Short mmCIF file of C-alpha atoms and ligand atoms in Angstrom, two decimals:
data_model
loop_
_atom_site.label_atom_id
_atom_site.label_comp_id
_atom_site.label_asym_id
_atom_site.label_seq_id
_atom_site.Cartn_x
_atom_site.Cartn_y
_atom_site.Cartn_z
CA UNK A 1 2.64 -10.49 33.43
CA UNK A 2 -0.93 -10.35 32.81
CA UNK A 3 -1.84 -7.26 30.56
CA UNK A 4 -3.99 -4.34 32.05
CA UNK A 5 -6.19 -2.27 29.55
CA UNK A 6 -7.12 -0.17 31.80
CA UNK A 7 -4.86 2.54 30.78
CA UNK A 8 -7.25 5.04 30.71
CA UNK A 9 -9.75 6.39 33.28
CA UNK A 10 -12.74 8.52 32.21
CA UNK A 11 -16.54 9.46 33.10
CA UNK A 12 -18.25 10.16 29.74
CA UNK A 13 -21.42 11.75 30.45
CA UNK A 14 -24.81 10.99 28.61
CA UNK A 15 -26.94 14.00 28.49
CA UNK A 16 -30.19 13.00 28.91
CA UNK A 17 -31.96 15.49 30.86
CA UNK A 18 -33.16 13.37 34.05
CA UNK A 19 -32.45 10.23 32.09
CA UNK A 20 -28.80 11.39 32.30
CA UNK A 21 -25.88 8.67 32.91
CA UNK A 22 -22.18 8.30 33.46
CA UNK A 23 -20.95 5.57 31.09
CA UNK A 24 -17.75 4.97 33.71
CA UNK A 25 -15.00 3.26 31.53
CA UNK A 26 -11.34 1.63 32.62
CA UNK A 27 -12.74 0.85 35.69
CA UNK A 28 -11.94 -2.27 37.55
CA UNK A 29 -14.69 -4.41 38.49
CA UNK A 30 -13.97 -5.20 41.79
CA UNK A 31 -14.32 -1.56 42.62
CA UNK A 32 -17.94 -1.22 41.72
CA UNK A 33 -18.76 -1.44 45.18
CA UNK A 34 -18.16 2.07 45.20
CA UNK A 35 -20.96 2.81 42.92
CA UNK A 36 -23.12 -0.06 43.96
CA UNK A 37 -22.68 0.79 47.64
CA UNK A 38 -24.85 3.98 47.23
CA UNK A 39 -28.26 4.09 48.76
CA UNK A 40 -30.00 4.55 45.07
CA UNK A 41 -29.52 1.29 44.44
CA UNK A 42 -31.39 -0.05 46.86
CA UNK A 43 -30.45 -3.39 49.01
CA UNK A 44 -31.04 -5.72 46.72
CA UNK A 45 -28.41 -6.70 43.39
CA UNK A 46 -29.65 -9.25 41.05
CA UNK A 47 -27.00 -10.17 38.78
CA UNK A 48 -28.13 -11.13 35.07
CA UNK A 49 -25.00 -13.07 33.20
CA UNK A 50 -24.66 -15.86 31.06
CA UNK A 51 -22.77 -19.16 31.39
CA UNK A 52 -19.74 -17.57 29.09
CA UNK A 53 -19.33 -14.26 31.50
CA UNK A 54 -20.24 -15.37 34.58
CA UNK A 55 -17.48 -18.03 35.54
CA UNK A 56 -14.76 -15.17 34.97
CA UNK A 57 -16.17 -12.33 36.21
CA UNK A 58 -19.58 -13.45 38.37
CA UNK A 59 -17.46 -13.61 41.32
CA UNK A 60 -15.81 -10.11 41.44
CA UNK A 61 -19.50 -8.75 41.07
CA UNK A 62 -20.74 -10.54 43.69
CA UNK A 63 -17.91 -9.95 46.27
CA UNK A 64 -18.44 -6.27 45.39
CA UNK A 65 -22.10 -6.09 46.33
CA UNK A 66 -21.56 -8.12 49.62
CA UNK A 67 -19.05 -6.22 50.77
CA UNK A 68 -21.45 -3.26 50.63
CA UNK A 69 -23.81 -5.64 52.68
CA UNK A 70 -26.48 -5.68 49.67
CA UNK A 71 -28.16 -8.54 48.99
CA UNK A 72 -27.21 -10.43 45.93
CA UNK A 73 -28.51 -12.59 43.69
CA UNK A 74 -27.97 -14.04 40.01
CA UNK A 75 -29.51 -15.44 37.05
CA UNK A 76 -27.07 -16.89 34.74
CA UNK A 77 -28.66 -17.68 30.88
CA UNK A 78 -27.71 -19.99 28.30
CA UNK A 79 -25.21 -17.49 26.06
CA UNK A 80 -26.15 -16.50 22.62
CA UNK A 81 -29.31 -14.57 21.10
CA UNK A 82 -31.44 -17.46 21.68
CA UNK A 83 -31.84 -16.43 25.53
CA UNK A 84 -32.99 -13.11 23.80
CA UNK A 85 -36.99 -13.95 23.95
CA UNK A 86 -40.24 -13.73 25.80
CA UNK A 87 -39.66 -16.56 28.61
CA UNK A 88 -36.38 -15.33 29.57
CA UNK A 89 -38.52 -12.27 30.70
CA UNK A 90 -41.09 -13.98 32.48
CA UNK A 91 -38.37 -15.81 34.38
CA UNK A 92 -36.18 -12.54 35.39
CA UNK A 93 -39.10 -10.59 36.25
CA UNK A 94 -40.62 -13.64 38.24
CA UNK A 95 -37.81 -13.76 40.02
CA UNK A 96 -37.63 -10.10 40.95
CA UNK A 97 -41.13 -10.79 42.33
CA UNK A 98 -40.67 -13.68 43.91
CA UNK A 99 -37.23 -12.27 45.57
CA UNK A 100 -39.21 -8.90 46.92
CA UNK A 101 -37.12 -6.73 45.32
CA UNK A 102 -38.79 -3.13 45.01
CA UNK A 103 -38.50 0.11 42.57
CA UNK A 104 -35.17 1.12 44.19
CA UNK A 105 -33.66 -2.04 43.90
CA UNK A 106 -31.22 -2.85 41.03
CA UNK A 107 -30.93 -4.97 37.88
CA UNK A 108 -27.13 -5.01 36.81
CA UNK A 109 -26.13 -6.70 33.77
CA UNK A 110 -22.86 -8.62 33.26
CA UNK A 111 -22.06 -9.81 29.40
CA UNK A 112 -22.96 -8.89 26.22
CA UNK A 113 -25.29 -7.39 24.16
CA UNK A 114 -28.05 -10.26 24.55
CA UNK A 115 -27.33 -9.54 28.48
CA UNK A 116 -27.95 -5.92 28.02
CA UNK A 117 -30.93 -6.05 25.89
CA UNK A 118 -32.76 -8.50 27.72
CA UNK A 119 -31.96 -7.44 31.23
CA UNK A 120 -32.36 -3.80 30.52
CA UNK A 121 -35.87 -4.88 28.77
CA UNK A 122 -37.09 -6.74 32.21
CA UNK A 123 -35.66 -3.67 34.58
CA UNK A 124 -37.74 -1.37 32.50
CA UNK A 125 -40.90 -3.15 32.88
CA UNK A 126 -40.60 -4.61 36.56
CA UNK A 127 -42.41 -2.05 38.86
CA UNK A 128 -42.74 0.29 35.41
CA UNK A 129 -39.17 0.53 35.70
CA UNK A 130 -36.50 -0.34 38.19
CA UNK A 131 -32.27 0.50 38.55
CA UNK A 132 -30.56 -1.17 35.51
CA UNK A 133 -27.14 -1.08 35.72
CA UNK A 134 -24.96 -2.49 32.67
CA UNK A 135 -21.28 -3.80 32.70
CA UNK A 136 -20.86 -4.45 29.20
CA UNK A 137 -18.15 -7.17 28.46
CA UNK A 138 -18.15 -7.48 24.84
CA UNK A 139 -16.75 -4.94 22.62
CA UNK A 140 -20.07 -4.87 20.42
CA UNK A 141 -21.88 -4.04 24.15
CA UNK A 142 -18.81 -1.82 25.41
CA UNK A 143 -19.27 0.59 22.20
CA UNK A 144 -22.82 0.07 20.67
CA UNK A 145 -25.65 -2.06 22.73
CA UNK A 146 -24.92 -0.49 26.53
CA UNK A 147 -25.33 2.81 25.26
CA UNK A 148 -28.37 4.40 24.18
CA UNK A 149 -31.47 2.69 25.50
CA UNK A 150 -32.49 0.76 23.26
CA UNK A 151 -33.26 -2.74 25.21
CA UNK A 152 -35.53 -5.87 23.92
CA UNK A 153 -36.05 -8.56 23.10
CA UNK A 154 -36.60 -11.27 19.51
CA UNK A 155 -39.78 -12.64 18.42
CA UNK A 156 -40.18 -16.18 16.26
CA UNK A 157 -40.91 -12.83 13.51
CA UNK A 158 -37.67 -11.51 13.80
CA UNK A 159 -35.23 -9.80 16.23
CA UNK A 160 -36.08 -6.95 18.29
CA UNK A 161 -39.30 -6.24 17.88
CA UNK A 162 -41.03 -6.18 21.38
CA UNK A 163 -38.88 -3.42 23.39
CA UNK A 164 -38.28 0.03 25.01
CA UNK A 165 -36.36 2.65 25.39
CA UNK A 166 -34.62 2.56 29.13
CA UNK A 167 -31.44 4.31 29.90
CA UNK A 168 -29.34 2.37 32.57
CA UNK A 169 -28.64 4.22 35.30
CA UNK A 170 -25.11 3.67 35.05
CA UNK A 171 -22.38 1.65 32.25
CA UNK A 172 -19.59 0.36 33.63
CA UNK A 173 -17.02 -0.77 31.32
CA UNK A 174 -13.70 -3.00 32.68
CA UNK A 175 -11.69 -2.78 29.64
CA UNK A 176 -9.98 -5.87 31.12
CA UNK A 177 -13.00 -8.35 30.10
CA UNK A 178 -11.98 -7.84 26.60
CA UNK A 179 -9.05 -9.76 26.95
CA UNK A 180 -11.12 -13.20 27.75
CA UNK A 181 -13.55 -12.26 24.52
CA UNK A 182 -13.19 -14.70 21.81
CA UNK A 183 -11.54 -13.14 18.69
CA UNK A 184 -14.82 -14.00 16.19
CA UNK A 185 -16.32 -11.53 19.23
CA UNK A 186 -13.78 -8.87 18.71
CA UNK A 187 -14.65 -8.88 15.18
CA UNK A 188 -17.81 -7.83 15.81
CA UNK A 189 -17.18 -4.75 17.71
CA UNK A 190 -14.73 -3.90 14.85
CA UNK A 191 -17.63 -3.50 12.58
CA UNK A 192 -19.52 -1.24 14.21
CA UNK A 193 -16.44 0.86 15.36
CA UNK A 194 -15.61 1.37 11.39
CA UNK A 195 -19.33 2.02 10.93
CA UNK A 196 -18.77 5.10 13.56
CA UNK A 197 -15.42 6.01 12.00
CA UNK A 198 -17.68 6.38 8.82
CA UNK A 199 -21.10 8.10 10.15
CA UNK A 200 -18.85 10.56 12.13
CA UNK A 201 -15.47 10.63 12.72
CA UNK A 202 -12.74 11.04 9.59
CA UNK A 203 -10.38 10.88 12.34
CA UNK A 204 -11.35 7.69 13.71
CA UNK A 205 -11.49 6.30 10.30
CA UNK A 206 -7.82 7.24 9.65
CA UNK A 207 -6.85 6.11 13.33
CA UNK A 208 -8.31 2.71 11.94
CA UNK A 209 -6.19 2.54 8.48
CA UNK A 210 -3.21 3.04 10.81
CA UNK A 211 -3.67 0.06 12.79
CA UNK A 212 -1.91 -3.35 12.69
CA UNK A 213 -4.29 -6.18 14.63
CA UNK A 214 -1.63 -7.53 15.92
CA UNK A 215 -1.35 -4.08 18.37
CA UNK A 216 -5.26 -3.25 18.34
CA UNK A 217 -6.26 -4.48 22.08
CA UNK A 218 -4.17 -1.68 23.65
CA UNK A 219 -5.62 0.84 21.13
CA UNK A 220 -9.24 -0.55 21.92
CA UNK A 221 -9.37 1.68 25.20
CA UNK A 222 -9.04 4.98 23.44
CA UNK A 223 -11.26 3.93 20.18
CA UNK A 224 -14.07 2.31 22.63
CA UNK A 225 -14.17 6.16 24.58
CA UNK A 226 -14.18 7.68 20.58
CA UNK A 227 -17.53 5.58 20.11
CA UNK A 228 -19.02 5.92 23.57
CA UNK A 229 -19.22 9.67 22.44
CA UNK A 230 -19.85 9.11 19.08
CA UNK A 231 -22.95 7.26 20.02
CA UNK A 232 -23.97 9.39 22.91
CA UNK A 233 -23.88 12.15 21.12
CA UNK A 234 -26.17 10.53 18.49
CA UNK A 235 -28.26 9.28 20.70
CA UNK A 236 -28.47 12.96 23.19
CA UNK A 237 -29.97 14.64 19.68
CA UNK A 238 -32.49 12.09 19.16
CA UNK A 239 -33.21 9.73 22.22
CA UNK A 240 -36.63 8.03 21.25
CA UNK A 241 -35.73 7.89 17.00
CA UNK A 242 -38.09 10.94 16.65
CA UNK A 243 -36.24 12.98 14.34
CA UNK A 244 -35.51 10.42 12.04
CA UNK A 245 -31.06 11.56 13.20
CA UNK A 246 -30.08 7.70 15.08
CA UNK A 247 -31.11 6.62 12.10
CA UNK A 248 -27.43 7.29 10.85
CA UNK A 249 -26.37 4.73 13.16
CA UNK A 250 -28.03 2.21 11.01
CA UNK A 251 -25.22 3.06 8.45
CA UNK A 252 -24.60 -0.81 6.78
CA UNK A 253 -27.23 -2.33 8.65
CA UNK A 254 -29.97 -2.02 5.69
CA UNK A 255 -27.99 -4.82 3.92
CA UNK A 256 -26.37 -5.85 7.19
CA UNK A 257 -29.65 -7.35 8.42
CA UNK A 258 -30.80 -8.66 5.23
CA UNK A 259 -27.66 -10.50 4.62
CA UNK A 260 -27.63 -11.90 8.50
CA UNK A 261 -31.32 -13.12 7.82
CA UNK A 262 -30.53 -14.67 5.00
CA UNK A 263 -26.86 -16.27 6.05
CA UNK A 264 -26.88 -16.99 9.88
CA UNK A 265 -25.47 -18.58 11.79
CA UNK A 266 -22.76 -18.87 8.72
CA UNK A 267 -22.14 -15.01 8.75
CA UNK A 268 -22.58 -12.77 12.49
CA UNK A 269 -24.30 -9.55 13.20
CA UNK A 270 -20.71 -8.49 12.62
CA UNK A 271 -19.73 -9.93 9.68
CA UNK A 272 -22.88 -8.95 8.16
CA UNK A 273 -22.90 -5.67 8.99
CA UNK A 274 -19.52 -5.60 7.49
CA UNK A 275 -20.59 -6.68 4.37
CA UNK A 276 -23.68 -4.08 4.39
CA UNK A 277 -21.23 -1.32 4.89
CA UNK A 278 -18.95 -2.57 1.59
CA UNK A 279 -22.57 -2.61 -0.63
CA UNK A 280 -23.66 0.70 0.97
CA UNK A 281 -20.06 2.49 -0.06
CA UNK A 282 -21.03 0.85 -3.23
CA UNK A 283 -24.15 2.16 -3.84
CA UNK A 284 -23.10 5.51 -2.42
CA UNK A 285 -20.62 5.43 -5.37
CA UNK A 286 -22.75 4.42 -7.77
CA UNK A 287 -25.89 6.81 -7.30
CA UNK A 288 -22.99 9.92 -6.98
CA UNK A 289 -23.40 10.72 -3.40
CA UNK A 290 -19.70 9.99 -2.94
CA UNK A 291 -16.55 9.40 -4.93
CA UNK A 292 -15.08 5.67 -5.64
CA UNK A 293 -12.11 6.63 -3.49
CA UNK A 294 -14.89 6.42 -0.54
CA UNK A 295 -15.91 2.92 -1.61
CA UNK A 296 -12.13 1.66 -1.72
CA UNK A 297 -11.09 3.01 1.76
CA UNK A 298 -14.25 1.36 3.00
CA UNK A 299 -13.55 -2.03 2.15
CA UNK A 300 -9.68 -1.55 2.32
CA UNK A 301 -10.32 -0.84 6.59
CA UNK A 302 -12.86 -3.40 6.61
CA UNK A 303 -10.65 -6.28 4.93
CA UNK A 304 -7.77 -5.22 7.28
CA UNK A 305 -9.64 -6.23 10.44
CA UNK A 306 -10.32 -9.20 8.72
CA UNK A 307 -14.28 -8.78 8.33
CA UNK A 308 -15.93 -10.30 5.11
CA UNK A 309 -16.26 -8.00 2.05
CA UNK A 310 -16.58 -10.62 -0.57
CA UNK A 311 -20.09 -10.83 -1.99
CA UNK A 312 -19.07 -13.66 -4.32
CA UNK A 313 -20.77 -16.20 -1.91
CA UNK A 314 -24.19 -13.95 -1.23
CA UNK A 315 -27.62 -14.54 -3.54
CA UNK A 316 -28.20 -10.94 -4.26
CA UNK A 317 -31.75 -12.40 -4.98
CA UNK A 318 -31.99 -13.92 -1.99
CA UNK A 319 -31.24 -11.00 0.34
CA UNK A 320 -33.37 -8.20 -1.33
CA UNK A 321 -36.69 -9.64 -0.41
CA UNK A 322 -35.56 -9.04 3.20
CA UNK A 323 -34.69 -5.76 2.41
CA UNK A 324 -38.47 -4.99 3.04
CA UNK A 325 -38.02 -6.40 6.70
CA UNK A 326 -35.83 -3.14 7.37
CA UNK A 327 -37.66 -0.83 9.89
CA UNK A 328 -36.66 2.20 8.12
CA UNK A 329 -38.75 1.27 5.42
CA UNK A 330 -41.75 3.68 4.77
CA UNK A 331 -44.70 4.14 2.52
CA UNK A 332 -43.52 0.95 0.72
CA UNK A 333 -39.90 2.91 0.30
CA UNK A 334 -36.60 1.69 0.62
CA UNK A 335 -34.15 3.89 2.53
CA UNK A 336 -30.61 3.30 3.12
CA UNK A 337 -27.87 5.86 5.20
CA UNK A 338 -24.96 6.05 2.82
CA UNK A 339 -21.79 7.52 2.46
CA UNK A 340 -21.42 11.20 1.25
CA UNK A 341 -17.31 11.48 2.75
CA UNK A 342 -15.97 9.61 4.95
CA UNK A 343 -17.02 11.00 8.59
CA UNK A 344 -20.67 12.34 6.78
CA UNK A 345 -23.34 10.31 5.80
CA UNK A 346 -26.80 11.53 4.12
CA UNK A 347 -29.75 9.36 5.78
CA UNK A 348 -33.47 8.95 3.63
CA UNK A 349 -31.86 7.76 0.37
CA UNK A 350 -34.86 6.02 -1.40
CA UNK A 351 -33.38 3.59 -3.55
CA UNK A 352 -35.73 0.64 -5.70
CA UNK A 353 -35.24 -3.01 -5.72
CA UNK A 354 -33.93 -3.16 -9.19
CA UNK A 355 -31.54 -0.19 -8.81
CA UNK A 356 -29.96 -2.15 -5.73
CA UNK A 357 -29.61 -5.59 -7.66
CA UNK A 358 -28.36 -3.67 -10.56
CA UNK A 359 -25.47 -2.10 -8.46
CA UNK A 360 -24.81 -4.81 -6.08
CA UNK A 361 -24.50 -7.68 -9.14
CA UNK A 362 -22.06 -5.15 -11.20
CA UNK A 363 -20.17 -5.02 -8.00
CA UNK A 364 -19.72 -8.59 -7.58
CA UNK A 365 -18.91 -9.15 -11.27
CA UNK A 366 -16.23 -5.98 -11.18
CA UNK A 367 -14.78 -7.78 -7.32
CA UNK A 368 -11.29 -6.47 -8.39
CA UNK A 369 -11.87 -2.84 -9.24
P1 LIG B 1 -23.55 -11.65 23.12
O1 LIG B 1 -24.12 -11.01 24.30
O2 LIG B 1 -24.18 -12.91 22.63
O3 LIG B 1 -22.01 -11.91 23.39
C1 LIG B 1 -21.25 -12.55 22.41
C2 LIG B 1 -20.56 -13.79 22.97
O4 LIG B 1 -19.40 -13.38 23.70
C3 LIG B 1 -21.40 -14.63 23.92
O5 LIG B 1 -21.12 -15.97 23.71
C4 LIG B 1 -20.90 -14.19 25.31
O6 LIG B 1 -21.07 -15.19 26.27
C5 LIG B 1 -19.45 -13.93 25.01
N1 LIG B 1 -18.78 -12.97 25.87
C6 LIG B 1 -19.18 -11.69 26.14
N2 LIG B 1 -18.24 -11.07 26.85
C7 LIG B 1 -17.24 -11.95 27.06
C8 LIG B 1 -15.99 -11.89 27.71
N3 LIG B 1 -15.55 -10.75 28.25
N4 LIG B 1 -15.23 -13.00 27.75
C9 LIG B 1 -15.63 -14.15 27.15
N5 LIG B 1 -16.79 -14.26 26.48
C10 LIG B 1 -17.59 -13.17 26.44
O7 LIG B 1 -23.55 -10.68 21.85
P2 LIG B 1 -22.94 -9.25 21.56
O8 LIG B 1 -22.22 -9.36 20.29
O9 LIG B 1 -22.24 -8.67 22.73
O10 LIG B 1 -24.27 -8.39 21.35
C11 LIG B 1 -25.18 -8.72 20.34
C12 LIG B 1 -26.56 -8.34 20.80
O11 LIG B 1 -26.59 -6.94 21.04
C13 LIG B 1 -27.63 -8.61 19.76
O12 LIG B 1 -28.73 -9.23 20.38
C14 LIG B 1 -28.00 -7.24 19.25
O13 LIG B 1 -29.35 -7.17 18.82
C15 LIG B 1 -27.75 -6.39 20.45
N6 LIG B 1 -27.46 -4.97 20.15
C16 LIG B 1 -28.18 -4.04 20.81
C17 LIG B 1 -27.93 -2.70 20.56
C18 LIG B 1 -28.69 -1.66 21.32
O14 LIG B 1 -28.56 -0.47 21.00
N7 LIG B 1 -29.44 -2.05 22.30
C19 LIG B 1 -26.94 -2.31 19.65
C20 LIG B 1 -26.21 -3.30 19.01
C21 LIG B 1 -26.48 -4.64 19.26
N1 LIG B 2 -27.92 0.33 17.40
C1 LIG B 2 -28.71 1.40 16.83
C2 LIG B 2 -29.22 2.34 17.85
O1 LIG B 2 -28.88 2.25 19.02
O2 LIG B 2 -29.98 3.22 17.53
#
């Protein structure tokens, strides 16, 4: 018999004063008619999906918004970051012209991250801003990119620099779609689900050490509602990154996004970020902000989902220069979010270039500990 995730059933609210949203999750597609049937979102549906997503699940959609006699129409993208740019845009937004649809009409996106980011970027310049729904498929969208607001898009420069901040109107998660999402995929949610076990949750984190993978897709439903709050909490304190408090979010990203510079496509977003959250224990340890018994459970949780935590086959040179790429970095400062406990982090730790080498080569020449 085909397994259901959909074990649970809940309506996690994002406060956002009239930006507000219900992030619906363990919902079954083919019953978001009953959300997309109401008048708010206008007559006309364009679907935005990519050639991975849509074949599975382009069809439900659909079916859903006809049956609530809506117009519907999709634009299905080449899958992968590199639909993530400019002319993807242009296209979706020329199509929204060219298809009449108006302020009250909807954008709903079906797939990943890339999905989100991009579609949610076009809805919130069309008209100065039009309905953007998201049904996040992946588990890096179903915890981390659908929630929050942050949508864009890549430049030749580097990735996400031209954007906005647009809360969908609704998230709609199917835990169900996780269970067509290629394992390499899963992975990458896992990162950022430790990273949120480690920014804000001790009891995530040891919900995490518990788990064998072999039994972690019918946990995933009850860890992916942990994060949804995690996040939208973060995010309700400090929508627009004005207080300097989502920056804890960014908690192994610092070296995360240096290392993916320097190493993709060989290492992910995920795998990267893994790595970045094994150096940042490290130099959390190392400059006293927490103890070595930090750093171990760290990597110990990240080696047992099977991320990367070896730095054996990284150029420490190699990555610091793109250190300075980091958007956290200010008055010619770099500042990383590291570990104080796990569950707390302390964001604004200025740190120099030769510190950092220092640590990170000692920590590949001591790689038994
Ligand atoms: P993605 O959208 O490229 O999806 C990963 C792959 O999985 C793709 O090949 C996709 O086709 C496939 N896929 C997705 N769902 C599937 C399913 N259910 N079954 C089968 N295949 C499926 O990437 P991602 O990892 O979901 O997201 C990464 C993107 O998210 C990056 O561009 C990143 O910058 C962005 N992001 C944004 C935020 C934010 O706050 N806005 C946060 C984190 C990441
Ligand atoms: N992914 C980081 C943020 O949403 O702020």
């Amino acid at each position: 018999m085909k397994k259901n995730l959909n074990i649970l059933k809940t309506k996690t609210k994002i406060e956002l004063g009239k930006n507000s949203y219900y992030v619906f999750l363990g919902y079954l597609l083919k019953k978001i008619s009953s959300l997309l049937g109401k008048e708010k979102y206008g007559n006309k549906i364009l679907i935005l999906s990519d050639k991975n997503v849509f074949p599975i699940y382009g069809e439900t959609v659909k079916n859903a918004v006809v049956s609530k006699g809506k117009e519907v129409t999709e634009i299905i993208l080449p899958p992968g970051e590199k639909s993530k740019n400019l002319k993807r845009v242009e296209e979706i937004i020329g199509f929204c012209a060219s298809g009449k649809m108006s302020r009250d009409d909807t954008v709903l996106t079906l797939g990943g991250g890339v999905i989100s980011d991009l579609g949610g970027f076009a809805a919130s310049i069309y008209m100065r801003g039009i309905n953007f729904i998201s049904c996040p498929t992946s588990l890096l969208a179903q915890v981390d990119a659908s929630i929050g607001g942050k949508t864009g898009i890549n430049l030749p420069f580097g990735k996400n620099l031209v954007g906005s901040f647009y809360q969908p109107s609704a998230v709609y998660v199917d835990f169900n779609t996780l269970l067509t999402l290629p394992e390499r995929e899963k992975k990458q949610g896992m990162a950022e689900i430790i990273k949120y076990g480690i920014i804000k949750s001790r009891k995530l984190f040891q919900l995490l050490e518990t788990i064998e993978l072999s039994g972690l897709i019918e946990k995933l439903p009850d860890i992916i509602e942990q994060c949804v709050k995690i996040k939208g909490n973060v995010v309700e304190k400090d929508e627009r990154e004005k207080t300097g408090f989502r920056e804890i979010l960014n908690f192994g990203h610092t070296l995360g996004h240096a290392i993916e510079i320097a190493y993709s496509p060989r290492l992910n977003h995920g795998e990267s970020v893994a790595l970045g959250m094994v150096g940042e224990s490290y130099l959390g340890w190392k400059t006293g902000l927490c103890g070595k018994d930090v750093f171990k459970k760290i990597k110990a949780v990240v080696e047992q989902f099977k991320l990367p935590v070896s730095y054996r086959n990284i150029e420490i040179d190699s990555i610091l220069k793109y250190l300075w790429y980091d958007k956290k970095v200010k008055k010619n400062k770099l500042r990383f979010v590291l570990p104080e406990k796990i569950g707390t982090v302390k964001k604004g730790m200025e740190l120099n270039q030769k510190e950092i080498n220092y640590a990170l080569k000692e920590m590949v020449r001591n790689e038994r500990y």
